[in-house]
Amino acid sequence: NNIRHTITDHSCEKYLDLERSFEDTDVSYVFGTGPSLDDVFNIEIPSDSLSIICNSIVKDKELLDHLQPDILVFADPVFHFGPSRYADKFREDVVQTLQEYDCTALMPERYYTLLVGNYPELTEQIIGVESVGTDGFILPTHERLEVRGTGNIMTLFMIPVAASLTEEVRIIGADGRKENESYFWEHSDTGQYDDELMDTVAEAHPAFFRDRIYEDYYNEHVETLTDIIEYSESQGVDVHSMTNSYIPCLSERR
């Protein structure tokens, strides 16, 4: 319990630092890993905006140089905290990204000690956020550093954090799923690891893929994404998609 309180206090202090750093920032850019992320090189990202990246975007140096990330978020127990070579390479790239771009990482509190224990030099750049079961949504603050537990990084961290820190959220690379897709959805060529590393995830966690009904997961994601966007808008935050998307709530806000 004492350890958990220490982690929570430390993370709340670090989130307060973010609130202070971006108190005069109006716009945040949220970058998903869908195919339209590759279009981002044609979009100028203002230097005075907040840039939030996720997941495998950490693999590509050219992309990172263009996005100049302020916040990195990741949360997946299989792809990010598992024993596969994919997860190992991901963690290596996380360390390099945090060191090179001096950005802050937000991750689930339950994995905080695991990551900080292995990379103590990054303690000042890592924030652990608790996921809670609740019917409503939460925009995290340093006073209540919580989010509603959801199954996707966009709805778990990206939009709640962006909406808590800025008045406008611009989303890039959240394409969604074509009809008859055989996997979760397609990914950006730039922001995705190669098939050889992906195969190591399937070998390490066969049931994760075998027992997954992708269409059900997607339908739940679309519903949750719609709800968190509408909640953010009810709190005075404008949300837009800057790239094409199959997800109705994003295509309507193109």
mmCIF file of C-alpha atoms in Angstrom:
data_model
loop_
_atom_site.group_PDB
_atom_site.id
_atom_site.type_symbol
_atom_site.label_atom_id
_atom_site.label_comp_id
_atom_site.label_asym_id
_atom_site.label_seq_id
_atom_site.Cartn_x
_atom_site.Cartn_y
_atom_site.Cartn_z
ATOM 1 C CA ASN A 1 0.000 0.000 0.000
ATOM 2 C CA ASN A 2 2.817 2.415 0.874
ATOM 3 C CA ILE A 3 4.504 1.685 -2.466
ATOM 4 C CA ARG A 4 1.247 2.348 -4.311
ATOM 5 C CA HIS A 5 0.727 5.657 -2.508
ATOM 6 C CA THR A 6 4.289 6.679 -3.374
ATOM 7 C CA ILE A 7 3.721 5.852 -7.064
ATOM 8 C CA THR A 8 0.421 7.737 -7.078
ATOM 9 C CA ASP A 9 1.914 10.814 -5.403
ATOM 10 C CA HIS A 10 4.883 10.825 -7.799
ATOM 11 C CA SER A 11 2.627 10.410 -10.846
ATOM 12 C CA CYS A 12 0.265 13.166 -9.691
ATOM 13 C CA GLU A 13 3.220 15.542 -9.302
ATOM 14 C CA LYS A 14 4.400 14.698 -12.809
ATOM 15 C CA TYR A 15 0.910 15.231 -14.242
ATOM 16 C CA LEU A 16 0.769 18.613 -12.521
ATOM 17 C CA ASP A 17 4.013 19.421 -14.357
ATOM 18 C CA LEU A 18 2.252 18.574 -17.637
ATOM 19 C CA GLU A 19 -0.721 20.769 -16.738
ATOM 20 C CA ARG A 20 1.631 23.668 -16.043
ATOM 21 C CA SER A 21 3.732 23.068 -19.157
ATOM 22 C CA PHE A 22 0.714 23.138 -21.469
ATOM 23 C CA GLU A 23 -1.567 25.605 -19.670
ATOM 24 C CA ASP A 24 -1.177 28.090 -22.567
ATOM 25 C CA THR A 25 -1.459 25.418 -25.280
ATOM 26 C CA ASP A 26 -4.770 25.430 -27.153
ATOM 27 C CA VAL A 27 -4.436 22.486 -29.552
ATOM 28 C CA SER A 28 -3.299 18.897 -29.178
ATOM 29 C CA TYR A 29 -2.529 16.428 -31.967
ATOM 30 C CA VAL A 30 -3.291 12.767 -31.305
ATOM 31 C CA PHE A 31 -1.568 10.238 -33.564
ATOM 32 C CA GLY A 32 -2.974 6.756 -34.101
ATOM 33 C CA THR A 33 -1.223 4.007 -36.060
ATOM 34 C CA GLY A 34 -3.699 3.550 -38.943
ATOM 35 C CA PRO A 35 -2.627 3.766 -42.615
ATOM 36 C CA SER A 36 -3.486 7.474 -42.853
ATOM 37 C CA LEU A 37 -0.705 8.206 -40.363
ATOM 38 C CA ASP A 38 1.590 8.026 -43.409
ATOM 39 C CA ASP A 39 -0.119 11.225 -44.658
ATOM 40 C CA VAL A 40 1.198 13.147 -41.668
ATOM 41 C CA PHE A 41 4.333 14.180 -43.544
ATOM 42 C CA ASN A 42 2.043 16.439 -45.607
ATOM 43 C CA ILE A 43 0.662 18.070 -42.459
ATOM 44 C CA GLU A 44 2.582 20.725 -40.574
ATOM 45 C CA ILE A 45 2.456 20.123 -36.825
ATOM 46 C CA PRO A 46 2.733 23.513 -35.081
ATOM 47 C CA SER A 47 5.585 23.732 -32.604
ATOM 48 C CA ASP A 48 3.292 25.316 -29.996
ATOM 49 C CA SER A 49 0.846 22.377 -29.998
ATOM 50 C CA LEU A 50 0.779 19.288 -27.767
ATOM 51 C CA SER A 51 1.849 16.118 -29.599
ATOM 52 C CA ILE A 52 0.631 12.745 -28.237
ATOM 53 C CA ILE A 53 1.889 9.510 -29.810
ATOM 54 C CA CYS A 54 1.165 5.887 -28.994
ATOM 55 C CA ASN A 55 2.449 2.350 -29.301
ATOM 56 C CA SER A 56 4.643 1.370 -32.256
ATOM 57 C CA ILE A 57 5.138 4.943 -33.507
ATOM 58 C CA VAL A 58 8.302 4.788 -31.388
ATOM 59 C CA LYS A 59 9.945 2.558 -34.026
ATOM 60 C CA ASP A 60 10.392 5.208 -36.731
ATOM 61 C CA LYS A 61 12.957 7.974 -36.284
ATOM 62 C CA GLU A 62 11.844 10.023 -39.312
ATOM 63 C CA LEU A 63 8.259 9.982 -38.059
ATOM 64 C CA LEU A 64 9.285 10.949 -34.538
ATOM 65 C CA ASP A 65 11.394 13.832 -35.862
ATOM 66 C CA HIS A 66 8.323 15.159 -37.675
ATOM 67 C CA LEU A 67 5.894 14.686 -34.772
ATOM 68 C CA GLN A 68 8.254 15.888 -31.992
ATOM 69 C CA PRO A 69 6.309 13.998 -29.295
ATOM 70 C CA ASP A 70 5.536 15.545 -25.921
ATOM 71 C CA ILE A 71 3.646 12.548 -24.528
ATOM 72 C CA LEU A 72 3.918 8.833 -25.329
ATOM 73 C CA VAL A 73 1.160 6.444 -24.209
ATOM 74 C CA PHE A 74 1.056 2.636 -24.243
ATOM 75 C CA ALA A 75 -0.877 0.057 -22.242
ATOM 76 C CA ASP A 76 -1.106 -3.362 -23.901
ATOM 77 C CA PRO A 77 -0.107 -6.318 -21.667
ATOM 78 C CA VAL A 78 0.692 -8.486 -24.707
ATOM 79 C CA PHE A 79 2.423 -6.120 -27.118
ATOM 80 C CA HIS A 80 4.131 -3.848 -24.582
ATOM 81 C CA PHE A 81 4.748 -5.751 -21.348
ATOM 82 C CA GLY A 82 4.941 -9.350 -22.573
ATOM 83 C CA PRO A 83 7.931 -11.710 -23.063
ATOM 84 C CA SER A 84 7.975 -11.718 -26.894
ATOM 85 C CA ARG A 85 10.814 -10.298 -28.979
ATOM 86 C CA TYR A 86 8.272 -7.767 -30.274
ATOM 87 C CA ALA A 87 7.617 -6.459 -26.754
ATOM 88 C CA ASP A 88 11.330 -6.425 -25.978
ATOM 89 C CA LYS A 89 12.094 -4.351 -29.091
ATOM 90 C CA PHE A 90 9.177 -2.043 -28.289
ATOM 91 C CA ARG A 91 10.553 -1.353 -24.803
ATOM 92 C CA GLU A 92 14.007 -0.637 -26.252
ATOM 93 C CA ASP A 93 12.433 1.904 -28.602
ATOM 94 C CA VAL A 94 10.429 3.445 -25.733
ATOM 95 C CA VAL A 95 13.629 4.051 -23.782
ATOM 96 C CA GLN A 96 15.349 5.593 -26.797
ATOM 97 C CA THR A 97 12.341 7.803 -27.595
ATOM 98 C CA LEU A 98 12.033 9.110 -24.043
ATOM 99 C CA GLN A 99 15.742 9.879 -23.887
ATOM 100 C CA GLU A 100 16.030 11.461 -27.325
ATOM 101 C CA TYR A 101 12.856 13.584 -27.308
ATOM 102 C CA ASP A 102 12.664 14.283 -23.568
ATOM 103 C CA CYS A 103 8.973 13.410 -23.564
ATOM 104 C CA THR A 104 6.742 11.947 -20.856
ATOM 105 C CA ALA A 105 5.283 8.428 -20.910
ATOM 106 C CA LEU A 106 1.823 7.613 -19.538
ATOM 107 C CA MET A 107 1.075 3.975 -18.821
ATOM 108 C CA PRO A 108 -1.168 1.838 -16.589
ATOM 109 C CA GLU A 109 -0.249 2.184 -12.939
ATOM 110 C CA ARG A 110 -0.243 -1.607 -12.478
ATOM 111 C CA TYR A 111 2.839 -1.904 -14.750
ATOM 112 C CA TYR A 112 4.650 1.122 -13.348
ATOM 113 C CA THR A 113 6.979 -0.731 -10.977
ATOM 114 C CA LEU A 114 7.814 -3.282 -13.673
ATOM 115 C CA LEU A 115 8.986 -0.605 -16.107
ATOM 116 C CA VAL A 116 10.664 1.724 -13.619
ATOM 117 C CA GLY A 117 12.333 -1.258 -11.916
ATOM 118 C CA ASN A 118 13.997 -2.166 -15.203
ATOM 119 C CA TYR A 119 14.673 1.416 -16.332
ATOM 120 C CA PRO A 120 15.194 3.481 -13.159
ATOM 121 C CA GLU A 121 16.881 6.244 -15.165
ATOM 122 C CA LEU A 122 13.462 7.068 -16.648
ATOM 123 C CA THR A 123 11.617 7.476 -13.337
ATOM 124 C CA GLU A 124 11.133 11.227 -13.794
ATOM 125 C CA GLN A 125 9.591 10.713 -17.244
ATOM 126 C CA ILE A 126 7.037 8.003 -16.446
ATOM 127 C CA ILE A 127 3.522 8.517 -15.084
ATOM 128 C CA GLY A 128 1.346 5.668 -13.877
ATOM 129 C CA VAL A 129 -2.403 6.213 -14.360
ATOM 130 C CA GLU A 130 -5.068 4.080 -12.697
ATOM 131 C CA SER A 131 -7.897 2.632 -14.803
ATOM 132 C CA VAL A 132 -11.215 2.440 -12.993
ATOM 133 C CA GLY A 133 -14.531 0.785 -13.716
ATOM 134 C CA THR A 134 -17.156 3.484 -14.082
ATOM 135 C CA ASP A 135 -20.171 4.196 -16.254
ATOM 136 C CA GLY A 136 -19.045 7.743 -16.990
ATOM 137 C CA PHE A 137 -15.840 9.110 -18.477
ATOM 138 C CA ILE A 138 -13.008 10.892 -16.688
ATOM 139 C CA LEU A 139 -10.639 13.562 -17.966
ATOM 140 C CA PRO A 140 -7.598 13.029 -15.723
ATOM 141 C CA THR A 141 -6.137 15.775 -13.550
ATOM 142 C CA HIS A 142 -3.307 15.836 -11.021
ATOM 143 C CA GLU A 143 -5.980 15.799 -8.309
ATOM 144 C CA ARG A 144 -7.735 12.749 -9.761
ATOM 145 C CA LEU A 145 -5.263 10.861 -11.912
ATOM 146 C CA GLU A 146 -7.660 8.231 -13.253
ATOM 147 C CA VAL A 147 -9.205 7.192 -16.545
ATOM 148 C CA ARG A 148 -12.104 4.924 -17.375
ATOM 149 C CA GLY A 149 -10.823 1.455 -18.240
ATOM 150 C CA THR A 150 -11.331 0.738 -21.964
ATOM 151 C CA GLY A 151 -9.862 -1.713 -24.476
ATOM 152 C CA ASN A 152 -8.100 0.735 -26.806
ATOM 153 C CA ILE A 153 -5.279 3.234 -26.301
ATOM 154 C CA MET A 154 -7.206 6.022 -28.086
ATOM 155 C CA THR A 155 -10.117 5.871 -25.642
ATOM 156 C CA LEU A 156 -8.081 4.836 -22.593
ATOM 157 C CA PHE A 157 -5.400 7.547 -22.634
ATOM 158 C CA MET A 158 -5.062 9.566 -25.824
ATOM 159 C CA ILE A 159 -8.329 11.482 -26.018
ATOM 160 C CA PRO A 160 -8.856 11.797 -22.228
ATOM 161 C CA VAL A 161 -5.342 13.219 -21.734
ATOM 162 C CA ALA A 162 -5.534 15.508 -24.775
ATOM 163 C CA ALA A 163 -8.972 16.783 -23.727
ATOM 164 C CA SER A 164 -7.772 17.374 -20.177
ATOM 165 C CA LEU A 165 -4.819 19.508 -21.297
ATOM 166 C CA THR A 166 -6.108 21.436 -24.350
ATOM 167 C CA GLU A 167 -9.299 22.966 -25.731
ATOM 168 C CA GLU A 168 -9.053 21.370 -29.180
ATOM 169 C CA VAL A 169 -8.068 17.818 -30.144
ATOM 170 C CA ARG A 170 -7.012 16.964 -33.701
ATOM 171 C CA ILE A 171 -6.827 13.254 -34.513
ATOM 172 C CA ILE A 172 -4.598 11.748 -37.208
ATOM 173 C CA GLY A 173 -4.251 8.089 -38.180
ATOM 174 C CA ALA A 174 -7.431 6.635 -36.636
ATOM 175 C CA ASP A 175 -8.702 4.851 -39.749
ATOM 176 C CA GLY A 176 -10.861 2.175 -38.191
ATOM 177 C CA ARG A 177 -11.770 -1.068 -39.914
ATOM 178 C CA LYS A 178 -12.820 -1.873 -43.474
ATOM 179 C CA GLU A 179 -15.585 -4.373 -43.999
ATOM 180 C CA ASN A 180 -14.369 -7.991 -44.173
ATOM 181 C CA GLU A 181 -11.116 -7.129 -42.365
ATOM 182 C CA SER A 182 -9.441 -10.269 -40.992
ATOM 183 C CA TYR A 183 -7.452 -8.594 -38.183
ATOM 184 C CA PHE A 184 -8.133 -5.718 -35.767
ATOM 185 C CA TRP A 185 -7.558 -3.230 -38.624
ATOM 186 C CA GLU A 186 -4.807 -2.190 -41.020
ATOM 187 C CA HIS A 187 -1.772 -0.312 -39.751
ATOM 188 C CA SER A 188 0.519 2.376 -41.076
ATOM 189 C CA ASP A 189 3.599 1.096 -42.921
ATOM 190 C CA THR A 190 5.673 3.732 -41.149
ATOM 191 C CA GLY A 191 4.422 3.075 -37.625
ATOM 192 C CA GLN A 192 4.340 -0.729 -37.477
ATOM 193 C CA TYR A 193 6.924 -3.423 -36.706
ATOM 194 C CA ASP A 194 7.691 -6.073 -39.314
ATOM 195 C CA ASP A 195 5.929 -9.422 -39.657
ATOM 196 C CA GLU A 196 8.831 -11.357 -38.162
ATOM 197 C CA LEU A 197 8.478 -9.531 -34.853
ATOM 198 C CA MET A 198 4.674 -9.764 -35.034
ATOM 199 C CA ASP A 199 5.004 -13.551 -35.356
ATOM 200 C CA THR A 200 6.795 -13.671 -31.987
ATOM 201 C CA VAL A 201 3.705 -12.141 -30.333
ATOM 202 C CA ALA A 202 1.462 -14.858 -31.756
ATOM 203 C CA GLU A 203 3.922 -17.534 -30.606
ATOM 204 C CA ALA A 204 4.088 -16.123 -27.074
ATOM 205 C CA HIS A 205 0.330 -15.459 -26.729
ATOM 206 C CA PRO A 206 -1.582 -17.852 -29.048
ATOM 207 C CA ALA A 207 -4.883 -17.602 -27.150
ATOM 208 C CA PHE A 208 -4.898 -13.802 -27.427
ATOM 209 C CA PHE A 209 -5.416 -14.102 -31.184
ATOM 210 C CA ARG A 210 -7.239 -17.438 -31.288
ATOM 211 C CA ASP A 211 -9.992 -16.384 -28.890
ATOM 212 C CA ARG A 212 -10.451 -12.818 -30.142
ATOM 213 C CA ILE A 213 -13.584 -11.871 -32.083
ATOM 214 C CA TYR A 214 -12.250 -8.850 -33.933
ATOM 215 C CA GLU A 215 -15.627 -7.575 -35.119
ATOM 216 C CA ASP A 216 -17.032 -7.502 -31.565
ATOM 217 C CA TYR A 217 -13.907 -5.708 -30.314
ATOM 218 C CA TYR A 218 -14.231 -3.138 -33.094
ATOM 219 C CA ASN A 219 -17.929 -2.473 -32.530
ATOM 220 C CA GLU A 220 -17.287 -1.879 -28.837
ATOM 221 C CA HIS A 221 -14.376 0.429 -29.694
ATOM 222 C CA VAL A 222 -16.515 2.526 -32.074
ATOM 223 C CA GLU A 223 -19.206 2.906 -29.416
ATOM 224 C CA THR A 224 -16.690 3.846 -26.703
ATOM 225 C CA LEU A 225 -14.868 6.281 -28.991
ATOM 226 C CA THR A 226 -18.150 7.995 -29.849
ATOM 227 C CA ASP A 227 -18.996 8.303 -26.156
ATOM 228 C CA ILE A 228 -15.612 9.726 -25.068
ATOM 229 C CA ILE A 229 -15.640 12.269 -27.914
ATOM 230 C CA GLU A 230 -19.185 13.390 -27.053
ATOM 231 C CA TYR A 231 -18.235 13.603 -23.374
ATOM 232 C CA SER A 232 -15.156 15.704 -24.206
ATOM 233 C CA GLU A 233 -17.300 18.019 -26.311
ATOM 234 C CA SER A 234 -19.744 18.367 -23.412
ATOM 235 C CA GLN A 235 -16.763 19.650 -21.395
ATOM 236 C CA GLY A 236 -16.072 22.365 -23.973
ATOM 237 C CA VAL A 237 -13.409 20.557 -26.023
ATOM 238 C CA ASP A 238 -13.543 20.600 -29.852
ATOM 239 C CA VAL A 239 -12.600 17.265 -31.472
ATOM 240 C CA HIS A 240 -11.713 16.870 -35.158
ATOM 241 C CA SER A 241 -10.266 14.183 -37.413
ATOM 242 C CA MET A 242 -7.656 15.457 -39.871
ATOM 243 C CA THR A 243 -7.466 12.225 -41.892
ATOM 244 C CA ASN A 244 -10.049 9.899 -43.422
ATOM 245 C CA SER A 245 -11.657 7.289 -41.177
ATOM 246 C CA TYR A 246 -14.153 4.444 -41.463
ATOM 247 C CA ILE A 247 -15.322 5.277 -37.943
ATOM 248 C CA PRO A 248 -18.574 7.299 -38.184
ATOM 249 C CA CYS A 249 -17.900 9.638 -35.251
ATOM 250 C CA LEU A 250 -14.563 10.620 -36.824
ATOM 251 C CA SER A 251 -15.702 10.861 -40.463
ATOM 252 C CA GLU A 252 -18.488 13.187 -39.231
ATOM 253 C CA ARG A 253 -15.820 15.390 -37.657
ATOM 254 C CA ARG A 254 -13.429 15.385 -40.623
#
